[in-house]
Coordinates of N, CA and C and ligand atoms in Angstrom, one line a residue:
X1 N 70.6 101.5 114.3 CA 70.6 102.8 112.9 C 71.6 104.2 113.5
X2 N 72.0 103.9 112.3 CA 73.1 105.6 113.2 C 73.3 106.3 111.5
X3 N 72.2 107.5 111.2 CA 71.8 108.3 110.3 C 73.2 108.9 110.3
X4 N 74.2 109.4 109.6 CA 75.5 110.0 109.7 C 74.5 111.6 108.9
X5 N 75.3 112.7 110.2 CA 75.0 113.9 110.8 C 76.2 115.4 110.3
X6 N 75.8 115.9 110.1 CA 77.1 117.3 110.1 C 76.7 117.9 111.3
X7 N 77.3 118.1 112.3 CA 77.3 118.2 113.7 C 78.3 118.2 114.4
X8 N 78.7 119.5 114.8 CA 80.0 119.3 115.2 C 80.1 118.8 117.0
X9 N 78.9 118.9 117.8 CA 78.7 118.5 119.3 C 78.2 117.4 119.0
X10 N 78.4 116.2 119.0 CA 77.6 114.8 119.2 C 78.7 113.4 119.3
X11 N 78.0 112.8 119.2 CA 79.3 111.3 119.9 C 79.4 110.5 118.4
X12 N 80.6 110.2 117.9 CA 80.8 110.1 117.0 C 80.8 108.3 116.9
X13 N 80.2 108.1 115.8 CA 79.5 106.1 115.6 C 80.4 105.9 114.2
X14 N 81.5 105.0 114.5 CA 82.4 105.2 113.0 C 82.8 106.0 112.2
X15 N 82.7 106.7 112.7 CA 83.4 108.6 112.2 C 82.8 109.2 112.4
X16 N 81.1 108.5 111.8 CA 80.1 109.9 111.7 C 79.2 110.3 113.3
X17 N 78.7 111.5 113.0 CA 77.5 111.8 114.3 C 76.1 110.8 113.6
X18 N 75.1 110.5 114.7 CA 74.2 109.9 114.7 C 72.9 110.8 114.5
X19 N 71.7 110.7 113.2 CA 71.1 111.9 113.6 C 69.9 111.6 114.2
X20 N 69.2 111.9 115.1 CA 68.2 111.2 116.0 C 67.0 110.2 115.1
X21 N 67.1 108.7 115.6 CA 66.0 108.0 114.9 C 64.9 108.8 114.3
X22 N 63.8 109.7 115.6 CA 62.6 110.0 115.6 C 62.1 111.2 114.2
X23 N 63.6 111.7 113.6 CA 63.8 112.9 112.5 C 64.1 111.8 111.5
X24 N 64.6 110.6 110.9 CA 64.9 109.8 110.3 C 63.7 109.6 109.0
X25 N 64.6 109.6 108.0 CA 63.0 109.6 106.6 C 63.8 108.8 105.7
X26 N 62.3 108.3 105.1 CA 62.9 107.3 103.4 C 64.4 108.6 101.9
X27 N 64.1 109.3 102.7 CA 65.4 109.9 102.2 C 66.8 110.1 102.5
X28 N 67.3 109.9 103.9 CA 68.0 109.0 103.7 C 68.7 107.8 104.5
X29 N 67.9 107.3 103.2 CA 68.4 105.9 102.3 C 68.2 105.7 101.0
X30 N 68.0 107.3 100.2 CA 67.4 107.5 99.1 C 68.7 108.5 98.2
X31 N 68.6 107.9 97.3 CA 69.3 108.4 96.5 C 69.0 108.6 95.1
X32 N 69.0 109.3 94.1 CA 68.2 109.7 92.6 C 70.1 109.4 91.9
X33 N 70.3 108.3 91.7 CA 71.9 108.2 90.8 C 72.0 108.2 89.8
X34 N 70.8 108.0 89.4 CA 70.9 108.0 87.4 C 72.1 106.7 87.2
X35 N 72.1 105.5 87.6 CA 73.0 104.8 87.8 C 72.2 104.2 86.6
X36 N 71.9 104.7 85.6 CA 71.4 103.7 84.8 C 71.8 104.3 83.7
X37 N 72.4 106.3 83.8 CA 72.9 106.6 82.7 C 74.4 106.6 82.5
X38 N 75.6 106.6 81.1 CA 76.0 106.3 81.1 C 76.8 107.4 81.4
X39 N 78.5 107.2 82.2 CA 78.9 108.4 82.6 C 80.5 108.8 81.3
X40 N 81.0 109.9 81.7 CA 81.4 110.4 80.5 C 83.0 109.6 80.6
X41 N 83.7 109.2 79.8 CA 85.0 108.3 80.1 C 85.7 109.1 79.4
X42 N 85.9 110.3 78.9 CA 86.7 111.0 78.1 C 87.3 111.9 79.2
X43 N 86.9 112.5 79.9 CA 87.6 112.9 80.7 C 89.2 112.7 81.2
X44 N 88.6 111.4 81.8 CA 90.3 110.8 82.8 C 90.9 110.4 81.8
X45 N 92.2 110.0 81.8 CA 93.5 109.5 80.8 C 93.5 108.2 80.8
X46 N 92.9 107.7 81.6 CA 92.6 106.4 82.1 C 91.6 105.8 80.8
X47 N 90.5 106.0 81.1 CA 89.9 106.3 79.8 C 88.3 105.6 80.8
X48 N 87.9 106.2 82.0 CA 87.5 105.3 83.1 C 86.6 106.1 83.7
X49 N 85.3 105.5 84.4 CA 84.9 107.0 85.4 C 83.8 105.7 86.7
X50 N 84.2 105.9 87.4 CA 83.6 105.7 88.3 C 83.1 106.2 89.4
X51 N 81.2 106.1 89.5 CA 80.9 106.8 90.4 C 80.4 105.3 91.5
X52 N 80.5 106.2 92.8 CA 80.3 105.3 94.0 C 79.7 106.2 94.8
X53 N 78.5 104.8 95.4 CA 77.7 105.5 96.4 C 78.0 105.2 97.7
X54 N 78.5 106.3 98.3 CA 79.1 105.5 99.3 C 78.3 106.4 100.9
X55 N 78.8 106.6 102.0 CA 78.3 106.9 103.0 C 77.8 108.4 102.9
X56 N 78.9 109.2 102.1 CA 79.1 110.3 101.9 C 78.0 110.7 101.0
X57 N 77.3 110.0 100.2 CA 75.7 109.9 99.3 C 75.2 109.5 99.8
X58 N 74.8 108.3 100.7 CA 73.7 107.8 101.4 C 74.2 108.2 102.8
X59 N 74.2 109.0 103.4 CA 74.0 109.0 104.6 C 73.4 107.9 105.1
X60 N 72.1 106.8 105.5 CA 71.6 105.7 106.1 C 72.2 104.7 105.7
X61 N 73.8 104.6 104.7 CA 74.8 103.6 104.5 C 75.8 103.5 106.0
X62 N 75.2 104.2 107.1 CA 76.6 105.0 108.0 C 76.6 103.2 108.8
X63 N 77.6 102.8 109.4 CA 77.8 101.6 110.0 C 77.3 100.4 109.2
X64 N 76.3 100.4 108.4 CA 76.5 99.3 107.9 C 76.9 98.4 106.7
X65 N 78.0 98.9 106.6 CA 79.3 97.7 105.7 C 78.7 98.0 104.6
X66 N 78.0 98.7 103.6 CA 78.3 98.3 102.5 C 78.2 99.8 101.5
X67 N 78.5 99.3 100.2 CA 78.3 100.0 99.1 C 78.4 99.8 97.7
X68 N 78.6 100.8 96.9 CA 77.6 100.5 95.5 C 78.5 101.3 94.2
X69 N 79.0 100.9 92.9 CA 79.8 102.0 92.2 C 79.4 101.9 90.6
X70 N 79.3 102.4 90.0 CA 79.0 101.9 88.7 C 80.6 102.2 87.9
X71 N 80.9 101.6 87.0 CA 82.5 102.0 86.5 C 81.7 101.8 84.6
X72 N 82.1 103.3 84.2 CA 82.5 102.8 82.7 C 83.5 102.4 82.0
X73 N 83.6 102.0 81.2 CA 85.1 102.0 80.4 C 85.0 102.3 79.0
X74 N 85.8 103.0 78.9 CA 86.0 103.7 77.4 C 86.2 102.0 76.8
X75 N 86.2 102.3 74.8 CA 87.2 101.6 74.8 C 88.7 101.2 74.8
X76 N 89.2 99.9 75.0 CA 90.6 100.2 75.7 C 91.2 101.0 77.0
X77 N 89.8 101.5 78.0 CA 89.8 102.0 78.9 C 90.4 101.1 79.7
X78 N 90.5 101.9 80.9 CA 90.6 100.7 82.5 C 90.6 101.6 83.6
X79 N 90.1 100.5 84.4 CA 90.8 101.3 86.1 C 91.6 100.8 86.6
X80 N 92.8 101.5 86.5 CA 93.8 101.3 86.8 C 94.6 99.9 88.4
X81 N 95.4 100.0 88.4 CA 95.2 99.1 89.7 C 95.6 100.4 90.5
X82 N 94.7 99.1 91.9 CA 94.6 100.6 92.6 C 93.9 98.8 93.9
X83 N 93.9 100.3 95.4 CA 93.3 98.6 96.6 C 92.3 99.4 97.2
X84 N 91.6 98.9 97.7 CA 90.4 98.9 98.6 C 90.5 98.7 99.7
X85 N 91.5 99.5 100.9 CA 91.9 99.3 102.0 C 90.7 98.6 103.2
X86 N 89.4 98.8 103.1 CA 88.9 98.7 103.9 C 87.2 97.2 103.3
X87 N 87.6 97.0 102.0 CA 86.1 96.8 101.7 C 87.0 95.1 100.5
X88 N 86.2 94.3 100.4 CA 86.5 93.5 99.4 C 85.2 94.1 98.4
X89 N 85.6 93.6 96.9 CA 84.2 94.0 96.3 C 84.4 92.9 95.1
X90 N 82.7 93.0 94.5 CA 82.2 91.6 94.1 C 81.6 92.8 93.0
X91 N 82.4 92.7 91.5 CA 81.9 93.1 90.8 C 80.9 92.2 89.4
X92 N 80.1 92.7 88.8 CA 79.3 92.2 87.4 C 79.8 92.9 86.3
X93 N 79.8 92.4 85.2 CA 80.0 93.1 83.9 C 78.4 93.6 83.5
X94 N 78.1 94.5 83.2 CA 76.7 94.6 82.7 C 76.5 95.1 80.7
X95 N 77.4 95.3 80.3 CA 78.3 95.4 78.6 C 79.2 95.5 78.8
X96 N 80.1 94.7 77.7 CA 81.1 94.6 77.0 C 81.9 93.7 78.0
X97 N 82.5 93.4 77.7 CA 84.1 92.5 78.0 C 85.2 93.1 78.8
X98 N 85.5 92.7 79.6 CA 86.6 93.5 81.0 C 87.4 92.0 81.5
X99 N 89.0 91.8 81.3 CA 89.8 92.0 81.2 C 90.1 92.0 83.0
X100 N 90.0 91.7 84.1 CA 90.8 91.7 85.4 C 91.2 90.8 85.9
X101 N 91.6 91.4 87.0 CA 92.4 90.4 88.2 C 93.4 91.8 89.2
X102 N 94.1 90.1 90.2 CA 94.2 91.1 91.0 C 95.6 90.3 91.9
X103 N 96.3 91.2 92.2 CA 97.8 90.3 92.3 C 98.1 90.1 94.4
X104 N 98.1 88.7 94.5 CA 98.1 88.4 96.6 C 99.2 89.0 96.4
X105 N 99.2 89.3 98.0 CA 100.3 89.6 99.1 C 102.0 88.6 98.9
X106 N 102.8 89.3 99.4 CA 104.0 88.5 99.0 C 104.2 87.7 99.9
X107 N 105.0 86.5 100.1 CA 106.2 87.3 99.1 C 105.9 86.2 97.8
X108 N 105.0 85.9 97.6 CA 103.8 85.1 96.2 C 103.5 86.1 95.2
X109 N 103.0 86.8 95.4 CA 102.6 88.3 94.8 C 101.9 87.7 93.3
X110 N 101.3 86.6 93.6 CA 100.6 85.7 92.3 C 99.4 86.8 91.9
X111 N 99.3 86.6 90.6 CA 98.1 87.2 89.1 C 97.4 86.5 89.5
X112 N 95.9 86.5 89.6 CA 94.7 85.8 89.1 C 94.0 86.7 88.8
X113 N 94.2 86.3 87.0 CA 93.1 87.0 86.5 C 92.0 86.6 85.5
X114 N 91.0 87.5 84.6 CA 90.6 86.2 83.8 C 90.0 87.5 82.6
X115 N 89.6 86.8 81.3 CA 88.3 87.8 81.0 C 87.1 88.0 80.8
X116 N 86.2 88.8 81.9 CA 84.9 88.3 81.9 C 84.3 89.3 80.6
X117 N 82.7 88.3 80.7 CA 81.6 88.4 80.0 C 80.6 89.6 80.4
X118 N 80.2 89.5 79.7 CA 78.8 90.1 80.3 C 77.7 89.0 81.3
X119 N 77.4 90.2 82.5 CA 77.1 88.8 83.5 C 77.9 88.1 83.9
X120 N 78.9 88.5 84.1 CA 79.8 87.1 85.0 C 80.3 88.1 86.0
X121 N 80.9 87.5 86.8 CA 80.9 88.1 87.8 C 82.1 87.1 88.8
X122 N 83.1 88.7 89.5 CA 85.0 88.2 90.2 C 84.7 89.3 91.1
X123 N 85.5 88.2 92.0 CA 85.8 88.8 93.3 C 87.1 89.2 93.4
X124 N 87.5 90.6 94.1 CA 88.5 91.0 94.7 C 88.7 90.6 95.9
X125 N 89.2 90.6 96.8 CA 89.3 90.2 98.1 C 90.4 91.9 98.8
X126 N 89.8 91.8 99.9 CA 89.9 93.1 100.4 C 91.6 93.7 100.7
X127 N 92.4 94.5 100.1 CA 93.4 94.8 100.3 C 94.0 95.5 99.3
X128 N 93.8 93.7 98.5 CA 95.0 93.4 97.6 C 94.8 94.4 96.4
X129 N 95.9 94.3 96.0 CA 95.6 95.2 94.0 C 95.4 94.7 92.9
X130 N 94.3 95.6 92.6 CA 93.5 95.2 91.6 C 92.9 95.7 90.1
X131 N 92.4 95.5 89.3 CA 92.2 96.6 88.1 C 91.4 95.8 87.2
X132 N 90.5 96.9 86.5 CA 89.9 96.3 85.4 C 90.4 97.0 83.7
X133 N 90.5 96.1 82.6 CA 91.4 96.5 81.7 C 89.9 96.4 80.4
X134 N 89.2 97.2 79.9 CA 88.5 96.8 78.6 C 89.2 96.7 77.3
X135 N 89.5 95.8 76.6 CA 90.3 95.0 75.6 C 89.4 95.2 74.3
X136 N 88.2 96.0 74.5 CA 88.0 95.6 73.1 C 88.1 97.8 72.5
X137 N 88.7 97.4 71.4 CA 89.1 98.8 71.0 C 87.9 99.4 70.0
X138 N 86.5 99.3 70.2 CA 85.7 99.6 69.4 C 84.3 100.0 70.8
X139 N 84.5 99.3 72.1 CA 82.7 98.7 72.1 C 83.2 99.4 74.1
X140 N 82.1 100.0 74.6 CA 82.3 100.9 75.8 C 82.0 99.4 76.4
X141 N 82.5 99.4 78.1 CA 82.2 98.7 78.7 C 81.0 99.1 80.0
X142 N 80.9 98.2 80.9 CA 79.7 98.9 82.5 C 80.2 97.9 83.2
X143 N 80.2 97.9 84.1 CA 80.4 97.3 85.6 C 79.7 97.8 86.6
X144 N 79.0 96.8 87.5 CA 78.4 97.3 88.9 C 79.1 96.6 89.6
X145 N 80.1 97.2 90.8 CA 80.3 97.0 92.3 C 80.0 97.4 93.2
X146 N 79.8 95.6 94.5 CA 79.2 96.1 95.7 C 80.6 96.2 96.4
X147 N 80.6 96.4 97.0 CA 82.2 96.9 98.3 C 81.8 96.6 99.6
X148 N 82.5 96.7 101.0 CA 81.7 95.6 101.8 C 82.1 96.7 102.7
X149 N 82.3 97.8 102.8 CA 82.4 98.7 103.5 C 81.5 100.3 103.3
X150 N 80.9 100.6 104.2 CA 80.2 101.8 103.6 C 81.4 103.0 103.1
X151 N 82.3 102.6 103.0 CA 83.6 104.0 103.0 C 84.9 102.9 102.7
X152 N 84.7 102.0 101.0 CA 85.9 101.3 101.4 C 86.9 102.1 101.2
X153 N 87.1 103.7 100.5 CA 88.4 103.9 100.2 C 89.0 103.6 99.2
X154 N 89.3 104.2 98.5 CA 90.7 103.8 97.3 C 92.1 104.6 97.4
X155 N 93.4 103.8 96.8 CA 94.1 104.4 96.7 C 94.9 103.3 95.2
X156 N 94.6 104.3 94.3 CA 95.6 104.1 93.0 C 96.7 104.5 93.0
X157 N 97.5 103.3 92.9 CA 99.0 102.7 93.2 C 99.6 103.7 92.1
X158 N 99.7 104.1 90.8 CA 100.3 105.4 90.5 C 100.4 106.9 90.6
X159 N 98.9 106.6 91.5 CA 98.9 108.6 91.6 C 99.4 108.6 93.2
X160 N 99.3 107.5 94.1 CA 99.5 107.4 95.4 C 102.1 107.6 95.3
X161 N 101.9 107.0 94.5 CA 103.0 106.7 94.4 C 104.5 107.6 93.5
X162 N 103.5 108.0 92.5 CA 104.4 108.9 92.0 C 103.1 110.6 91.3
X163 N 102.1 110.7 91.6 CA 101.6 112.0 92.3 C 101.3 112.3 93.3
X164 N 102.1 112.0 94.7 CA 101.9 112.2 95.7 C 102.1 113.9 95.8
X165 N 101.5 114.3 97.1 CA 102.0 116.0 97.1 C 102.1 116.0 98.5
X166 N 103.2 116.3 99.1 CA 104.3 116.3 98.0 C 105.3 115.2 97.4
X167 N 106.2 115.5 96.3 CA 106.6 114.0 95.3 C 107.1 113.2 96.5
X168 N 107.4 112.1 96.5 CA 108.3 111.2 96.8 C 109.8 111.0 96.4
X169 N 110.5 111.2 97.3 CA 112.4 111.6 97.2 C 112.3 110.7 95.5
X170 N 113.2 111.4 94.7 CA 113.3 110.8 94.0 C 114.4 109.6 93.8
X171 N 115.8 109.9 94.6 CA 116.4 108.7 95.4 C 115.6 107.3 95.7
X172 N 114.5 108.1 96.9 CA 113.7 106.5 97.1 C 112.8 105.7 95.6
X173 N 112.3 106.0 95.0 CA 111.3 105.5 93.8 C 112.3 105.3 92.7
X174 N 113.4 106.0 92.3 CA 114.6 105.3 91.5 C 115.1 103.4 92.0
X175 N 115.3 103.6 93.6 CA 116.2 102.7 94.0 C 114.5 101.4 93.9
X176 N 113.8 101.6 94.0 CA 112.2 101.3 94.6 C 112.1 99.9 93.0
X177 N 111.7 101.2 92.3 CA 112.0 100.6 90.9 C 113.1 100.6 90.4
X178 N 114.1 100.7 90.9 CA 115.2 99.8 89.8 C 114.9 100.4 88.5
X179 N 115.0 101.9 88.2 CA 115.5 102.2 87.1 C 116.0 104.0 87.5
X180 N 116.3 104.7 86.2 CA 116.7 105.8 86.5 C 116.2 107.1 87.7
X181 N 116.7 107.9 88.0 CA 116.3 109.2 88.6 C 115.3 109.8 87.7
X182 N 115.9 109.8 86.0 CA 115.1 110.8 85.5 C 113.8 110.1 84.9
X183 N 113.8 108.6 84.8 CA 112.4 108.2 84.7 C 111.7 108.7 85.9
X184 N 111.8 108.4 86.7 CA 110.9 108.6 88.2 C 111.2 110.1 87.8
X185 N 111.5 111.2 88.0 CA 111.3 112.7 87.2 C 110.2 112.8 86.4
X186 N 110.8 111.8 84.9 CA 109.2 112.0 83.8 C 108.0 111.8 84.2
X187 N 107.9 110.4 85.5 CA 106.7 110.0 85.9 C 106.1 110.9 86.8
X188 N 106.6 111.7 87.9 CA 106.3 112.4 88.8 C 105.4 113.9 87.8
X189 N 106.5 113.9 87.2 CA 106.1 115.3 86.6 C 104.8 115.2 85.2
X190 N 103.6 113.7 85.5 CA 102.9 113.1 84.4 C 101.6 114.1 85.6
X191 N 100.5 114.5 84.7 CA 99.3 114.4 85.8 C 98.6 113.5 85.8
X192 N 98.4 113.2 87.3 CA 97.8 112.3 87.5 C 96.4 112.1 88.4
X193 N 95.6 112.0 87.5 CA 94.1 112.5 88.4 C 93.2 111.4 88.5
X194 N 92.4 111.3 89.1 CA 91.6 110.2 89.7 C 90.6 110.0 89.1
X195 N 89.7 108.6 89.0 CA 88.8 108.2 88.0 C 88.0 108.7 88.5
X196 N 87.6 109.2 89.8 CA 86.5 108.6 91.4 C 85.7 109.5 90.6
X197 N 84.0 109.4 90.7 CA 83.4 110.7 91.6 C 82.7 111.1 93.1
Ligands
NAG1 C1 82.3 111.4 84.7 O1 80.9 111.8 84.4 C2 80.6 112.7 84.7 C3 78.9 112.3 84.3 O2 79.4 111.9 83.2 C4 81.3 113.6 84.1 O3 80.6 114.6 85.1 C5 82.6 113.7 85.4 O4 83.2 114.8 85.0 C6 82.8 112.1 85.2 N1 84.3 112.1 86.0 C7 85.8 111.4 85.6 C8 86.6 111.8 86.4 O5 85.4 111.5 84.5

């Protein structure tokens, strides 16, 4: 057990300092996360809201290799293409339907996709680019995902490529995406906000 502690003068285990086991309490493994409550999906332009419960939220998760997320989708909302560098994800639909998929690595870049209904489960293997989209124009959707890391990390592809600070040179991106530089400039001028909390 290594309950993470904010202190400068101690040994780091898996990125965090361990709290003295004698002073660890049930609170170190607990969070009143209200995961039964719907989240606001109108703030993010992509129409989704990811509430991630990782080691930053529950110190007791440190070294245990697991975390949890509630994901709310507006009608026609999506969790845009992204990857978790340190975790495989297993997702279940609690409400609504979701069109989900992941793409394998080069050279195949094969899409594995599926329309999920309430109660269905789907797996996104570690490191692969994946997404979830709510195809229903009237009803929201909700999913719960478990991830095989206490700190899975998330890289949203569009944000990393077009929303980096400072920006990647438009010469680089124009060639990479085989488009004109003004198309890249337009994309880079957009506001690339994260849908995570
Ligand atoms: C997610 O929902 C919460 C609560 O409804 C809200 O406070 C937060 O700003 C939302 N976050 C995003 C990224 O939309």
